[in-house]
Amino acid sequence: MKAIKCLSLLVFVLVTSCQNVEEIEEPENLLSKSEMKDLVYDMVLLDAAAVVNEEKLNELNIEILQFLSQKYGIDSTDLKQNILYYNLRFDENSEIFEQAKDSIKRLDKVYDSISKIRDSLRRLEKKRKDSIIKIEAIPESKRVLKYKVKDSI
């Protein structure tokens, strides 16, 4: 009796788990894989910008969906159809996301190097200011000049 219940449960699970995935037709304004990579890249950056400083986006009056539609020359329906179209093509979609991920990593490295350079410049400026403060703290009568100025006759 237990075997029959287990078997019927297994058959039920197999029957209900089978899906008929609808094939999405190729959109009229199909974006190339390169354009989709750029679109995903822009979506990630805009989403991050919204999370970090949503007020600034509102201040600049940037609507993300409208911005993307305008940038890629498609309306929001075409945008959605392109996303659905590529989502059902797993290999192409994975490739697109890997390329977008690589672009984001490169951008992150650029920002890291810029940040390191800024930090170095700030440290140098602080060191310069500290040395000026130290020199100014020494009374003028006790300052030793490296170079003596000769009076020209």
GROMACS .gro file of N, CA and C in nm, residues 1-10:
model
   30
    1MET      N    1   0.082  -0.119   0.000
    1MET     CA    2   0.000   0.000   0.000
    1MET      C    3   0.087   0.126   0.000
    2LYS      N    4   0.197   0.124   0.080
    2LYS     CA    5   0.287   0.238   0.085
    2LYS      C    6   0.352   0.261  -0.051
    3ALA      N    7   0.386   0.153  -0.117
    3ALA     CA    8   0.452   0.163  -0.247
    3ALA      C    9   0.358   0.228  -0.348
    4ILE      N   10   0.231   0.196  -0.342
    4ILE     CA   11   0.134   0.254  -0.435
    4ILE      C   12   0.120   0.404  -0.409
    5LYS      N   13   0.115   0.444  -0.281
    5LYS     CA   14   0.105   0.586  -0.248
    5LYS      C   15   0.228   0.662  -0.295
    6CYS      N   16   0.346   0.604  -0.273
    6CYS     CA   17   0.471   0.670  -0.315
    6CYS      C   18   0.477   0.681  -0.466
    7LEU      N   19   0.437   0.573  -0.535
    7LEU     CA   20   0.439   0.573  -0.681
    7LEU      C   21   0.340   0.675  -0.736
    8SER      N   22   0.220   0.681  -0.679
    8SER     CA   23   0.120   0.778  -0.727
    8SER      C   24   0.166   0.921  -0.698
    9LEU      N   25   0.231   0.943  -0.584
    9LEU     CA   26   0.284   1.075  -0.552
    9LEU      C   27   0.394   1.113  -0.652
   10LEU      N   28   0.480   1.019  -0.683
   10LEU     CA   29   0.587   1.043  -0.780
   10LEU      C   30   0.531   1.076  -0.917
   0.00000   0.00000   0.00000
